mmCIF file of C-alpha atoms and ligand atoms in Angstrom:
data_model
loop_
_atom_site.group_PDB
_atom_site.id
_atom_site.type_symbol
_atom_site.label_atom_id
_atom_site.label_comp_id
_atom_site.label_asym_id
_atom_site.label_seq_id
_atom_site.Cartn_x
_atom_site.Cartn_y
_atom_site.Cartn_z
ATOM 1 C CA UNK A 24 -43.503 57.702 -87.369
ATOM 2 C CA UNK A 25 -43.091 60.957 -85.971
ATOM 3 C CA UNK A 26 -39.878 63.188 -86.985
ATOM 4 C CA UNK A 27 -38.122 64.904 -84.533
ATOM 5 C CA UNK A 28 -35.868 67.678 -84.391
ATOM 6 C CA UNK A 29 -34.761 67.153 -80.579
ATOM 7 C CA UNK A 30 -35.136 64.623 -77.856
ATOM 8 C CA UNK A 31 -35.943 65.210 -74.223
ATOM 9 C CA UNK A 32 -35.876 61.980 -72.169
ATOM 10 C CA UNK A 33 -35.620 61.665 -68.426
ATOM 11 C CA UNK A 34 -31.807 60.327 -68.758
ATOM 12 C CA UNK A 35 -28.847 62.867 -67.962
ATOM 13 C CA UNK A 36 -27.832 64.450 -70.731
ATOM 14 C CA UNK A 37 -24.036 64.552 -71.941
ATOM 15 C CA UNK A 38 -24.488 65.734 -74.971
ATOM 16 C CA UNK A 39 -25.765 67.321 -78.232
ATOM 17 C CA UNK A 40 -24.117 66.779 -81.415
ATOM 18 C CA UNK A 41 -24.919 68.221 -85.128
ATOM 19 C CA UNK A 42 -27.343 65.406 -85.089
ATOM 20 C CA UNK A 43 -27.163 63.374 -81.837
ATOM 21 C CA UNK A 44 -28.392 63.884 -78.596
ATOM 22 C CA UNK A 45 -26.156 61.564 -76.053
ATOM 23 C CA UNK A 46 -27.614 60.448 -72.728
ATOM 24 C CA UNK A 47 -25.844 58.201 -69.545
ATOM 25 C CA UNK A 48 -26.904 55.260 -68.489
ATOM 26 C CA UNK A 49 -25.145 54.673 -65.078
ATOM 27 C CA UNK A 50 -22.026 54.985 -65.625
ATOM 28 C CA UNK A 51 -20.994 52.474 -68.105
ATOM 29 C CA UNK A 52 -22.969 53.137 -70.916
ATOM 30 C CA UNK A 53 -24.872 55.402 -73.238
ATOM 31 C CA UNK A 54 -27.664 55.954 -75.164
ATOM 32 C CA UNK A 55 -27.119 57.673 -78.748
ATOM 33 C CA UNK A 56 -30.448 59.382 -79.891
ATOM 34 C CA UNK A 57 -29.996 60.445 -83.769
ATOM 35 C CA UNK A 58 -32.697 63.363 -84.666
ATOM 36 C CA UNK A 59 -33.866 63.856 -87.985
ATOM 37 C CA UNK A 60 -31.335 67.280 -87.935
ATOM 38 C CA UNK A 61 -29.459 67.737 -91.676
ATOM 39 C CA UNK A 62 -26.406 69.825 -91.918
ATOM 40 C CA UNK A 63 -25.002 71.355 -95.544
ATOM 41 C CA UNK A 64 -21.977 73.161 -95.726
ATOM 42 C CA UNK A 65 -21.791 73.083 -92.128
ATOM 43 C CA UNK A 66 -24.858 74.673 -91.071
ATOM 44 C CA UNK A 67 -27.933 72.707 -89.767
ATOM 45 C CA UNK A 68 -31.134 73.387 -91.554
ATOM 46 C CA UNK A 69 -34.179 74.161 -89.484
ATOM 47 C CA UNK A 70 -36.162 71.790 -91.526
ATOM 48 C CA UNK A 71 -36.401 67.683 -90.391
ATOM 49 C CA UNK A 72 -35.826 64.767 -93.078
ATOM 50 C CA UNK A 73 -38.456 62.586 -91.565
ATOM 51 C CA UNK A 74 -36.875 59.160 -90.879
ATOM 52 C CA UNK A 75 -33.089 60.503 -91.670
ATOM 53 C CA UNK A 76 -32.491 59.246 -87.720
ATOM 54 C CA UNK A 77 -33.722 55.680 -87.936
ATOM 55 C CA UNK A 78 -31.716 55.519 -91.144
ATOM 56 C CA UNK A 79 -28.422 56.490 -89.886
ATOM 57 C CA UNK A 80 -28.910 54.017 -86.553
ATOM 58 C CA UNK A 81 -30.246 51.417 -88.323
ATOM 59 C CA UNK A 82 -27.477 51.436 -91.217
ATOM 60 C CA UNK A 83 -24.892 51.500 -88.142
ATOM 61 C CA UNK A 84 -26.892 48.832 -86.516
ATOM 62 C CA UNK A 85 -26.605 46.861 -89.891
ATOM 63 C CA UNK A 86 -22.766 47.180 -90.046
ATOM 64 C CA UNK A 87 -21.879 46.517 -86.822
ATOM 65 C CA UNK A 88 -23.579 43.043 -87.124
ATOM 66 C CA UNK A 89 -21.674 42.724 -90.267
ATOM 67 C CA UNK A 90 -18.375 43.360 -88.312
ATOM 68 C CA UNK A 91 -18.967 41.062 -85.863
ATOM 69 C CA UNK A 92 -15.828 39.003 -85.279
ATOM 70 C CA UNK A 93 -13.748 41.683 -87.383
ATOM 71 C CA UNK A 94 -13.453 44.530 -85.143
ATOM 72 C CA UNK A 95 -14.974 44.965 -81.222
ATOM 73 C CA UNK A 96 -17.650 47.576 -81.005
ATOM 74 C CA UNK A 97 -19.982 49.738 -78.818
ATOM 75 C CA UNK A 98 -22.903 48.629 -79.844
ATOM 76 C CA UNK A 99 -25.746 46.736 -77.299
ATOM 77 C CA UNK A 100 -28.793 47.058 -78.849
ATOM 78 C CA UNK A 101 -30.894 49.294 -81.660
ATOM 79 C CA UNK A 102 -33.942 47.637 -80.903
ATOM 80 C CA UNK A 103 -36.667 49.617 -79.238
ATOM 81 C CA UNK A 104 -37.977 47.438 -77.077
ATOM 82 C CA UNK A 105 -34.698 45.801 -75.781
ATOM 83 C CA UNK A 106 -33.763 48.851 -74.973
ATOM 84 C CA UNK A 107 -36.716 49.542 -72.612
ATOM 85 C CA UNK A 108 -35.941 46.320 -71.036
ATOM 86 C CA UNK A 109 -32.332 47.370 -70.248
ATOM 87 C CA UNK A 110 -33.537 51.155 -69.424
ATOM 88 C CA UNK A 111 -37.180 51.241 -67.616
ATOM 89 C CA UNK A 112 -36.949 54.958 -67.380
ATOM 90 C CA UNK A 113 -37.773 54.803 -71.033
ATOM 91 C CA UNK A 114 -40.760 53.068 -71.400
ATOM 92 C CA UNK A 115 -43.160 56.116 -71.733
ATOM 93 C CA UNK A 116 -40.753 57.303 -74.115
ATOM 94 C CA UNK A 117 -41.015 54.130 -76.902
ATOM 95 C CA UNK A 118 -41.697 56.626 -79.683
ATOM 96 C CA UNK A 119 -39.096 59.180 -79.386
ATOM 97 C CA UNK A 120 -36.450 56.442 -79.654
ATOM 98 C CA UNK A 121 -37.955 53.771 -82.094
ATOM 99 C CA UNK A 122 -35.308 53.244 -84.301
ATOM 100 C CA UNK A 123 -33.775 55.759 -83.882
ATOM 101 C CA UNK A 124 -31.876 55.358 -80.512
ATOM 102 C CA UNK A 125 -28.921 52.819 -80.002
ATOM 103 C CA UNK A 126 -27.656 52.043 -76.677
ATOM 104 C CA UNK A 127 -23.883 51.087 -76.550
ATOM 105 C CA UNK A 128 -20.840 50.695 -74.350
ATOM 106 C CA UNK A 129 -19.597 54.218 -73.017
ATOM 107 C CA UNK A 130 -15.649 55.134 -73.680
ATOM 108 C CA UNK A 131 -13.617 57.438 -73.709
ATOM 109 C CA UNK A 132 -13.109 58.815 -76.764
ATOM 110 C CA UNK A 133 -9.734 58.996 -78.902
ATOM 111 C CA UNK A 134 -9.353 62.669 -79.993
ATOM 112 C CA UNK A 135 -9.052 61.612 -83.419
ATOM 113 C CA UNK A 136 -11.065 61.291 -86.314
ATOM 114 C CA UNK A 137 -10.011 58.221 -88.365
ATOM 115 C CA UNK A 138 -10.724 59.376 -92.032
ATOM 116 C CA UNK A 139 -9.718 56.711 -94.653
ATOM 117 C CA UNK A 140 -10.156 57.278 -98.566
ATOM 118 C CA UNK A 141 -10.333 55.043 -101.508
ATOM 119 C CA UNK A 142 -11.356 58.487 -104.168
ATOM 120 C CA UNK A 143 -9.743 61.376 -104.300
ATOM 121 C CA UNK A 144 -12.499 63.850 -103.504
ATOM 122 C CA UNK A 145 -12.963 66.892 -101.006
ATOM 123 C CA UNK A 146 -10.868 68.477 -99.370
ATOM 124 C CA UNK A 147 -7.998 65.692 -100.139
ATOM 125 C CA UNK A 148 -8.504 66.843 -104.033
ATOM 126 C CA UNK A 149 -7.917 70.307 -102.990
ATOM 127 C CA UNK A 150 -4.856 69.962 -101.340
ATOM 128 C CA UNK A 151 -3.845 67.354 -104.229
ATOM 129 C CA UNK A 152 -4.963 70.028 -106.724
ATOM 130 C CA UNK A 153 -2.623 72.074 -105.499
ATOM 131 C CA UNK A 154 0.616 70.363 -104.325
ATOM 132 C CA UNK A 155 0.105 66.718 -105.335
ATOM 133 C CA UNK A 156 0.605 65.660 -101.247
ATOM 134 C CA UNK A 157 -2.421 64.170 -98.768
ATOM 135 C CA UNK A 158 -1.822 65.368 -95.259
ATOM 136 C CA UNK A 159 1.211 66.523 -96.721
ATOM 137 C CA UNK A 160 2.560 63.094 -98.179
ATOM 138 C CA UNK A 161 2.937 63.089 -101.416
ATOM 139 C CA UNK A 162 0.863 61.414 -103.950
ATOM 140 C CA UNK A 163 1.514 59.938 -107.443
ATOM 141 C CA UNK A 164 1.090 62.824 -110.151
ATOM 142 C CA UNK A 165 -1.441 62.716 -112.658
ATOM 143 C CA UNK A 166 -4.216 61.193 -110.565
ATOM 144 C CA UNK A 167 -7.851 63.312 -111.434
ATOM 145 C CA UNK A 168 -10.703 64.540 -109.388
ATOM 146 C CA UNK A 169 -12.476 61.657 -107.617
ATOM 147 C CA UNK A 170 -9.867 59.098 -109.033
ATOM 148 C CA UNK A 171 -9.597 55.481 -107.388
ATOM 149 C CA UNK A 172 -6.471 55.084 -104.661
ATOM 150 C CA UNK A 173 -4.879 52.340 -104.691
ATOM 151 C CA UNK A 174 -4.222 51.584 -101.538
ATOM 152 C CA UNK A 175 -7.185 53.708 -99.686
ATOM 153 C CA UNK A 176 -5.390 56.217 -97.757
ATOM 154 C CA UNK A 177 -5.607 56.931 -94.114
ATOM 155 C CA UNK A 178 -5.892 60.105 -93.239
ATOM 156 C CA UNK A 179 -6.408 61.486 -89.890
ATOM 157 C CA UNK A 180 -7.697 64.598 -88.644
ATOM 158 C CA UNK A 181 -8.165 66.297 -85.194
ATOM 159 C CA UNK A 182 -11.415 66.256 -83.172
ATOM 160 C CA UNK A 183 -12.282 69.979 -83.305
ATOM 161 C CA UNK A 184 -14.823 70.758 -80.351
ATOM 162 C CA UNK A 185 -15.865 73.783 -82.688
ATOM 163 C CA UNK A 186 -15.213 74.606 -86.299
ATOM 164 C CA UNK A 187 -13.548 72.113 -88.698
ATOM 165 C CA UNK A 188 -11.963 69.069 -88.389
ATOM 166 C CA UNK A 189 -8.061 69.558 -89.225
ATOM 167 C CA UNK A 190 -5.962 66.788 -91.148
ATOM 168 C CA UNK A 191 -2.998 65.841 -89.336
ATOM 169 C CA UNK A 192 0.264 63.995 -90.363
ATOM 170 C CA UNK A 193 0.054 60.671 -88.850
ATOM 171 C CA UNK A 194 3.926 61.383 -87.097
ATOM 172 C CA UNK A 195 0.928 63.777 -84.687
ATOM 173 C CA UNK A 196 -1.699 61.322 -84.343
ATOM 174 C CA UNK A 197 1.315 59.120 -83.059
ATOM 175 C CA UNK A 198 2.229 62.049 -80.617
ATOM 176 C CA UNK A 199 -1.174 62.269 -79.567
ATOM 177 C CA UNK A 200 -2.678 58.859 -78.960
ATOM 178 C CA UNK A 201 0.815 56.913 -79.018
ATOM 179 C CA UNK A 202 2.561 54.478 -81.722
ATOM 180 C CA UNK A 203 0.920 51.310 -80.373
ATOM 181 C CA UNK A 204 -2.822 53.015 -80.722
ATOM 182 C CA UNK A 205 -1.855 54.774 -83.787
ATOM 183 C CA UNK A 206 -0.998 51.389 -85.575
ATOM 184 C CA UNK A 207 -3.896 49.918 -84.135
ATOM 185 C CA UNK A 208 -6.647 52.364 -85.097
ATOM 186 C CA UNK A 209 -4.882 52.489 -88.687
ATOM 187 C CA UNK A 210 -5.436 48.366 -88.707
ATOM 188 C CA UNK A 211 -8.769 48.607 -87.488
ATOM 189 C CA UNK A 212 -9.593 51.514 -90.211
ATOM 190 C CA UNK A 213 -8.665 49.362 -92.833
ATOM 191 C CA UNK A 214 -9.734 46.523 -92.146
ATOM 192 C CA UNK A 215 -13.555 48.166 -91.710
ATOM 193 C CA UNK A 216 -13.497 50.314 -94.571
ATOM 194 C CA UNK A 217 -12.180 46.982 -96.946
ATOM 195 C CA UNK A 218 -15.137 45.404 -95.497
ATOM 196 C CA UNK A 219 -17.558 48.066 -96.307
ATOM 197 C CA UNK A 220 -16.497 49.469 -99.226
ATOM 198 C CA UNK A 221 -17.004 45.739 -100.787
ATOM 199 C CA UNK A 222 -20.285 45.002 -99.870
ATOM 200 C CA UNK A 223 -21.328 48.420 -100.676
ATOM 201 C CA UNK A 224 -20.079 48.427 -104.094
ATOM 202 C CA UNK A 225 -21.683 44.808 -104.557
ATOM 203 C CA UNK A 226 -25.331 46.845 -103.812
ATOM 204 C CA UNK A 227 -24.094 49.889 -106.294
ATOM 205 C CA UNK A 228 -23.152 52.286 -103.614
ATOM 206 C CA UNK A 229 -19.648 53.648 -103.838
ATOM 207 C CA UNK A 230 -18.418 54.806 -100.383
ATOM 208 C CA UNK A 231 -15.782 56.876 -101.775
ATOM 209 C CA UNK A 232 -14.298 58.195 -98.208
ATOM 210 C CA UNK A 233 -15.325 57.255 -94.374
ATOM 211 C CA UNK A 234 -14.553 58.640 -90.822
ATOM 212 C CA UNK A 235 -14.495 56.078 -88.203
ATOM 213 C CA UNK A 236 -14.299 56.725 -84.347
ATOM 214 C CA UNK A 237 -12.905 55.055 -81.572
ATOM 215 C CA UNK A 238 -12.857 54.702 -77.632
ATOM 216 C CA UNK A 239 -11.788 52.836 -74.810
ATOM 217 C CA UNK A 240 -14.020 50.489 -72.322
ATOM 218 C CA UNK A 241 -13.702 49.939 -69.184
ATOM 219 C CA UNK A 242 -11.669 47.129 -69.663
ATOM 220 C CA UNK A 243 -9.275 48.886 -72.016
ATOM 221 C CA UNK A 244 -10.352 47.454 -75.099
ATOM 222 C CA UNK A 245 -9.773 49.776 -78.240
ATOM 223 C CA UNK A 246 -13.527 49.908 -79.569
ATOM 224 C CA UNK A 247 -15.453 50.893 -82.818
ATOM 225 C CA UNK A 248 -18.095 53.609 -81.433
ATOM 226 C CA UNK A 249 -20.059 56.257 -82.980
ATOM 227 C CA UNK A 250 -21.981 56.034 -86.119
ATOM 228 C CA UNK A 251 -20.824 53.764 -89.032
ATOM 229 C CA UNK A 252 -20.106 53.970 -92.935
ATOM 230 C CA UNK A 253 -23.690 56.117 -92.689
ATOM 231 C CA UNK A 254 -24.621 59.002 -95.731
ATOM 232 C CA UNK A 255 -23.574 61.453 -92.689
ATOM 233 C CA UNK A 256 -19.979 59.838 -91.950
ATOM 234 C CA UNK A 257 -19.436 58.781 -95.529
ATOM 235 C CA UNK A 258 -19.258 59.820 -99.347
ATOM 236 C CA UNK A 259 -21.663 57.578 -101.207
ATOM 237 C CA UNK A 260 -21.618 57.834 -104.956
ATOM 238 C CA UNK A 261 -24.164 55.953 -107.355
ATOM 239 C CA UNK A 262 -21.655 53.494 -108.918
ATOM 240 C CA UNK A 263 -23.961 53.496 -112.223
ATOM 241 C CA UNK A 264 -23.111 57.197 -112.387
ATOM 242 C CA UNK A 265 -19.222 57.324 -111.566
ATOM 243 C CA UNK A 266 -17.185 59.754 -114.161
ATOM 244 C CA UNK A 267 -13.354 60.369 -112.641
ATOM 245 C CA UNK A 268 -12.178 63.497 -113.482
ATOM 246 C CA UNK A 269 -15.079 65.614 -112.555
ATOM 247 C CA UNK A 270 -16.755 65.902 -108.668
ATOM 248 C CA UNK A 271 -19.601 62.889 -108.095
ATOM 249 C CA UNK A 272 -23.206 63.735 -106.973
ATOM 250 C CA UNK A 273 -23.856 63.011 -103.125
ATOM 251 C CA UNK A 274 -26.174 60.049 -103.198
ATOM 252 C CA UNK A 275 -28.287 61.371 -100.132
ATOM 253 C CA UNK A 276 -27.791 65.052 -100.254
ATOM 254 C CA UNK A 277 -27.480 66.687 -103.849
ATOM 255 C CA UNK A 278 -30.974 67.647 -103.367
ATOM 256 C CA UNK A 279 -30.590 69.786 -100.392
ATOM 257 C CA UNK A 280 -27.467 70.771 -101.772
ATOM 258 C CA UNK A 281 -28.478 71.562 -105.719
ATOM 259 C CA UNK A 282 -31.661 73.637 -103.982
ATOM 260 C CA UNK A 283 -28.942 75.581 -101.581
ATOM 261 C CA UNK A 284 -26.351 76.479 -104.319
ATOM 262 C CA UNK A 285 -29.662 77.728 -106.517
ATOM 263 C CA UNK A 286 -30.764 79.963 -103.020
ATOM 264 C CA UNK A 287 -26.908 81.497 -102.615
ATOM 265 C CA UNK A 288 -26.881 82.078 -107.142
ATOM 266 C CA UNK A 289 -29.922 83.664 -106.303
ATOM 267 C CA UNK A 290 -28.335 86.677 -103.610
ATOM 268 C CA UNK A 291 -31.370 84.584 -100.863
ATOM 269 C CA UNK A 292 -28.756 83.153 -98.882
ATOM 270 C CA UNK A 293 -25.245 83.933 -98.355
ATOM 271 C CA UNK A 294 -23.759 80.518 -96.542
ATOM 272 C CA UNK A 295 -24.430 81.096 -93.122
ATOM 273 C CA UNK A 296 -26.662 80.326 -90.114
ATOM 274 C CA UNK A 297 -29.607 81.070 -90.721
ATOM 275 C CA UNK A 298 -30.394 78.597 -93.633
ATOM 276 C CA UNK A 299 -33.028 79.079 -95.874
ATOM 277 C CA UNK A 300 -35.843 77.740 -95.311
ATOM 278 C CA UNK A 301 -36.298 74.048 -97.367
ATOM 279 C CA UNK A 302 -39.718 73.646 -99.883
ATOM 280 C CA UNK A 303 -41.331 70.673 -99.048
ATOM 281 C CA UNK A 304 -40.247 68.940 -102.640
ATOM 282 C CA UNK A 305 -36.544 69.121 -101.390
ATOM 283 C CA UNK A 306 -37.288 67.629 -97.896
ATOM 284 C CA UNK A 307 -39.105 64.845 -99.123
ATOM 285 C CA UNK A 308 -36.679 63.749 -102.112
ATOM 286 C CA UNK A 309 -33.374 63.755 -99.650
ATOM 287 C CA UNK A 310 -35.655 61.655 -97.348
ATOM 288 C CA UNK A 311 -36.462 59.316 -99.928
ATOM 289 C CA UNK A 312 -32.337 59.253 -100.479
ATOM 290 C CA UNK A 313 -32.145 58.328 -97.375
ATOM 291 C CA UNK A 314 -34.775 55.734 -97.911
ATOM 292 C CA UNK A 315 -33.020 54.647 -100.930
ATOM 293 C CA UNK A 316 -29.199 54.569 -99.473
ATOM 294 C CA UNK A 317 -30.593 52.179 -96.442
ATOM 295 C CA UNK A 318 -32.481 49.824 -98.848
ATOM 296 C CA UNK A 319 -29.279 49.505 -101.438
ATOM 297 C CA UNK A 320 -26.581 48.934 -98.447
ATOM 298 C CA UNK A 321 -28.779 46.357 -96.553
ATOM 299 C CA UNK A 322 -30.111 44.717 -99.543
ATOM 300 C CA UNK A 323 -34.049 45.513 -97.738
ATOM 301 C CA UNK A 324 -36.605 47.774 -96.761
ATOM 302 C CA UNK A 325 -35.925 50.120 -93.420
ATOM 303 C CA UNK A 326 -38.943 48.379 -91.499
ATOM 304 C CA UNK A 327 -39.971 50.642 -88.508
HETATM 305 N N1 LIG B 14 -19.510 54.676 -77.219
HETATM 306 C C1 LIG B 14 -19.317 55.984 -77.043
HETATM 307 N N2 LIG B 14 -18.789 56.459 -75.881
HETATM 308 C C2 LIG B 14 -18.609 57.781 -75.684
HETATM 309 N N3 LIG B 14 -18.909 58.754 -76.592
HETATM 310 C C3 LIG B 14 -19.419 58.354 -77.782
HETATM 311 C C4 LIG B 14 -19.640 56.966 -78.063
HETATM 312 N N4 LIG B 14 -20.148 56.872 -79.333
HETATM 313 C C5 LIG B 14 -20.219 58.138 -79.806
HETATM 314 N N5 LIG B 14 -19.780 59.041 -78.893
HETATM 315 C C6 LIG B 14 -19.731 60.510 -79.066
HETATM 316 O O1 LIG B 14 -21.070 60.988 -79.258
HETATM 317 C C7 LIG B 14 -21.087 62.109 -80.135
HETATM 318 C C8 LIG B 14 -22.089 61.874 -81.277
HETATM 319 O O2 LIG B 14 -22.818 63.038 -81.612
HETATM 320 P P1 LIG B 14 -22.781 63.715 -83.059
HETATM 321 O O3 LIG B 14 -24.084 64.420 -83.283
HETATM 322 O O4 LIG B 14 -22.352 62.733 -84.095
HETATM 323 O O5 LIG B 14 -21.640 64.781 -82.805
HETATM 324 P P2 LIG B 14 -20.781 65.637 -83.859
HETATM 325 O O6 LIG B 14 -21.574 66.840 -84.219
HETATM 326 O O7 LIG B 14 -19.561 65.945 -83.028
HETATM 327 O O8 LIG B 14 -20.492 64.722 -85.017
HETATM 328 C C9 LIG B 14 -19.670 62.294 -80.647
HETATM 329 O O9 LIG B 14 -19.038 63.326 -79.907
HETATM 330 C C10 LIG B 14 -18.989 60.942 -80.325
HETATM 331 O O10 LIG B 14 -17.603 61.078 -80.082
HETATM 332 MG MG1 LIG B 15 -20.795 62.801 -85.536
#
């Protein structure tokens, strides 16, 4: 298994995310490519996590079986070969996406980033810290870093095409998609992240927060697209290491991250692009989180 840090197929290309490279196929669907690219406070490392890509679309694979008959979603196929079959143009190209490459349903895309928490952790405990309110509703007092809500909260944010992502008040997510979507994507949040956060915490992964995403088909059917409850879209937490009242290690990246905080203490990096560059020690151990995340949510081995 080869890593990769960019794909070049003979598809058009419509574009290149932190960590995906999107392709059409005709004009109904697309291919989603996921590299082995790793981002830390928001900069992307020059490094690869060999097999962080088939991780991510395999674990997304693995949950949108699971979801079958609870929500609709984009997904066609994750499978190499079926994918060849569906898209000929790719059949000199079988080990650039093995694994790695999901073909789905194209949409268009709701501008909004469905974020739902069930810990208080982030960016919501900063604003909590501060003035006891998520997304500027308020919250019960007294509640402590990472704490359990009860109910999960949704909280949505903006699609930023650069920068940060910003939380909205879900009186503008109703301005901007309308009241019937709003209620609907809210439903369909739930009702995934309920799912998830279950079976996860059944395998001793906490998924602590989530961001879901969600389109339209050509028939108008409100769909789940994008990736899915992954290390990249979530917060996992070890639930044999859980301690409210103080911030959780990242199951997947605390490596990268623990090495990157010791690189800015030590006046070699200041926060910016570009990163420092990664010793081999760090690369393999947040690949072997990866490893690790896949095998605990899916109860079995990634087999490639
Ligand atoms: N079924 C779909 N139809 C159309 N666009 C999609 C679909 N699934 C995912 N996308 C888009 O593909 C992109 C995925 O690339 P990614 O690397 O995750 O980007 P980002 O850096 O914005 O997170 C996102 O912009 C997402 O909205
Ligand atoms: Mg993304």
């Amino acid at each position: 298994m080869t890593t990769m840090l960019a794909s070049d197929l003979p598809l058009p290309g419509i574009g290149r995310g932190k960590v995906r490279d999107i392709y059409a196929v005709g004009d109904d669907r697309v291919l989603l490519v996921t590299t082995d690219r790793i981002s830390a406070f928001d900069v992307v490392m020059a490094e690869t996590i060999p097999m962080k890509g088939a991780v991510l679309t395999q674990m997304s694979a693995f949950w949108f079986n699971e979801l079958e008959g609870v929500v609709p979603h984009h997904m066609i196929s994750a499978d190499a070969d079926e994918i060849i079959g569906a898209v000929p143009a790719l059949k000199n190209h079988r080990a650039d996406i093995r694994g790695r490459a999901m073909l789905c349903r194209r949409t268009t895309v709701f501008p909004i980033e469905c974020v739902i928490r069930g810990y208080l952790s982030g960016s919501a405990w900063k604003e909590y810290a501060a003035t006891a309110t998520l997304a500027r509703e308020k919250l019960p007092t007294g509640l402590v870093e990472s704490a359990k809500l009860e109910p999960a909260i949704f909280s949505p944010a903006t699609k930023a095409e650069t920068g940060h992502d910003e939380n909205i008040t879900i009186a503008r997510m109703r301005e901007v998609v309308g009241d019937e979507v709003a209620y609907t994507l809210e439903n369909m949040t739930r009702a995934i992240y309920t799912l998830g956060e279950t079976l996860a915490r059944d395998q001793g992964i906490i998924i602590a927060d989530t961001k879901f995403e969600f389109g339209r088909d050509r028939d108008g059917r409100i769909i789940l697209i994008d990736e899915v409850m992954t290390p990249d879209s979530s917060r996992f937490w070890a639930v044999d290491a859980y301690k409210p009242g103080q911030p959780q290690p990242s199951f997947d990246k605390q490596p990268l991250r623990d090495h990157l905080d010791a690189e800015r203490r030590a006046g070699r990096w200041n926060g910016d692009a570009p990163p420092p560059p990664l010793p081999a020690s760090v690369v393999d151990a947040t690949s072997k989180r990866y490893l690790e995340a896949f095998r605990r949510i899916t109860g079995a081995d990634l087999k490639m």
